[in-house]
Amino acid sequence: MPRMRRKSDLPSKTCAACGLPFTWRKKWERDWDNVRYCSDRCRRAKGGAGAV
Ligand SMILES: [Zn+2]
């Protein structure tokens, strides 16, 4: 079963807020090690109020 592996080479993580898996995105290329959440919404949900 031949399989193209271009897009599937991207790393992925599990969101610490909603628990869903998410895949590397271009906007995270500099900060991937620090990314914990799939979206800004999840980061705010777990990040705590007032923390910037
Ligand atoms: Zn999430």
PDB file of C-alpha atoms and ligand atoms in Angstrom:
ATOM      1  CA  MET A   1       0.000   0.000   0.000  1.00  0.00           C
ATOM      2  CA  PRO A   2       1.964   3.005  -1.213  1.00  0.00           C
ATOM      3  CA  ARG A   3       1.475   6.113   0.778  1.00  0.00           C
ATOM      4  CA  MET A   4       2.408   9.684   0.163  1.00  0.00           C
ATOM      5  CA  ARG A   5       4.134  11.067   3.148  1.00  0.00           C
ATOM      6  CA  ARG A   6       4.410  14.750   2.887  1.00  0.00           C
ATOM      7  CA  LYS A   7       1.714  16.187   5.053  1.00  0.00           C
ATOM      8  CA  SER A   8       1.758  13.304   7.483  1.00  0.00           C
ATOM      9  CA  ASP A   9       5.342  14.058   8.438  1.00  0.00           C
ATOM     10  CA  LEU A  10       4.196  16.982  10.499  1.00  0.00           C
ATOM     11  CA  PRO A  11       4.518  16.528  14.243  1.00  0.00           C
ATOM     12  CA  SER A  12       1.472  16.552  16.444  1.00  0.00           C
ATOM     13  CA  LYS A  13       0.548  17.042  20.073  1.00  0.00           C
ATOM     14  CA  THR A  14      -2.420  16.667  22.335  1.00  0.00           C
ATOM     15  CA  CYS A  15      -4.129  19.789  23.556  1.00  0.00           C
ATOM     16  CA  ALA A  16      -3.753  20.251  27.302  1.00  0.00           C
ATOM     17  CA  ALA A  17      -7.121  21.932  27.519  1.00  0.00           C
ATOM     18  CA  CYS A  18      -9.561  19.999  25.347  1.00  0.00           C
ATOM     19  CA  GLY A  19      -7.534  16.798  24.992  1.00  0.00           C
ATOM     20  CA  LEU A  20      -7.827  16.659  21.231  1.00  0.00           C
ATOM     21  CA  PRO A  21      -4.842  15.979  18.998  1.00  0.00           C
ATOM     22  CA  PHE A  22      -3.627  18.793  16.826  1.00  0.00           C
ATOM     23  CA  THR A  23      -1.007  19.047  14.149  1.00  0.00           C
ATOM     24  CA  TRP A  24       1.892  21.394  13.654  1.00  0.00           C
ATOM     25  CA  ARG A  25       0.962  24.646  12.063  1.00  0.00           C
ATOM     26  CA  LYS A  26       3.012  27.197  10.237  1.00  0.00           C
ATOM     27  CA  LYS A  27       2.283  29.849  12.813  1.00  0.00           C
ATOM     28  CA  TRP A  28       3.874  27.678  15.488  1.00  0.00           C
ATOM     29  CA  GLU A  29       7.089  26.963  13.622  1.00  0.00           C
ATOM     30  CA  ARG A  30       9.132  29.129  15.986  1.00  0.00           C
ATOM     31  CA  ASP A  31       7.351  28.166  19.143  1.00  0.00           C
ATOM     32  CA  TRP A  32       6.362  24.552  18.671  1.00  0.00           C
ATOM     33  CA  ASP A  33       8.143  23.362  21.819  1.00  0.00           C
ATOM     34  CA  ASN A  34       6.024  25.709  23.882  1.00  0.00           C
ATOM     35  CA  VAL A  35       2.730  24.996  22.221  1.00  0.00           C
ATOM     36  CA  ARG A  36       0.372  23.113  24.494  1.00  0.00           C
ATOM     37  CA  TYR A  37      -3.016  24.058  23.214  1.00  0.00           C
ATOM     38  CA  CYS A  38      -4.739  23.613  19.888  1.00  0.00           C
ATOM     39  CA  SER A  39      -6.022  27.162  19.832  1.00  0.00           C
ATOM     40  CA  ASP A  40      -5.942  30.497  21.571  1.00  0.00           C
ATOM     41  CA  ARG A  41      -9.310  29.697  23.025  1.00  0.00           C
ATOM     42  CA  CYS A  42      -7.971  26.598  24.770  1.00  0.00           C
ATOM     43  CA  ARG A  43      -4.890  28.442  25.961  1.00  0.00           C
ATOM     44  CA  ARG A  44      -7.036  31.098  27.557  1.00  0.00           C
ATOM     45  CA  ALA A  45      -9.344  28.511  29.029  1.00  0.00           C
ATOM     46  CA  LYS A  46      -6.431  26.930  30.887  1.00  0.00           C
ATOM     47  CA  GLY A  47      -4.015  29.820  31.007  1.00  0.00           C
ATOM     48  CA  GLY A  48      -5.800  31.560  33.827  1.00  0.00           C
ATOM     49  CA  ALA A  49      -7.296  35.002  33.953  1.00  0.00           C
ATOM     50  CA  GLY A  50      -4.971  37.961  33.929  1.00  0.00           C
ATOM     51  CA  ALA A  51      -1.917  36.065  32.718  1.00  0.00           C
ATOM     52  CA  VAL A  52      -0.618  37.491  29.491  1.00  0.00           C
TER      53      VAL A  52
HETATM   54 ZN    ZN B   1      -7.795  22.488  22.575  1.00  0.00          ZN
END
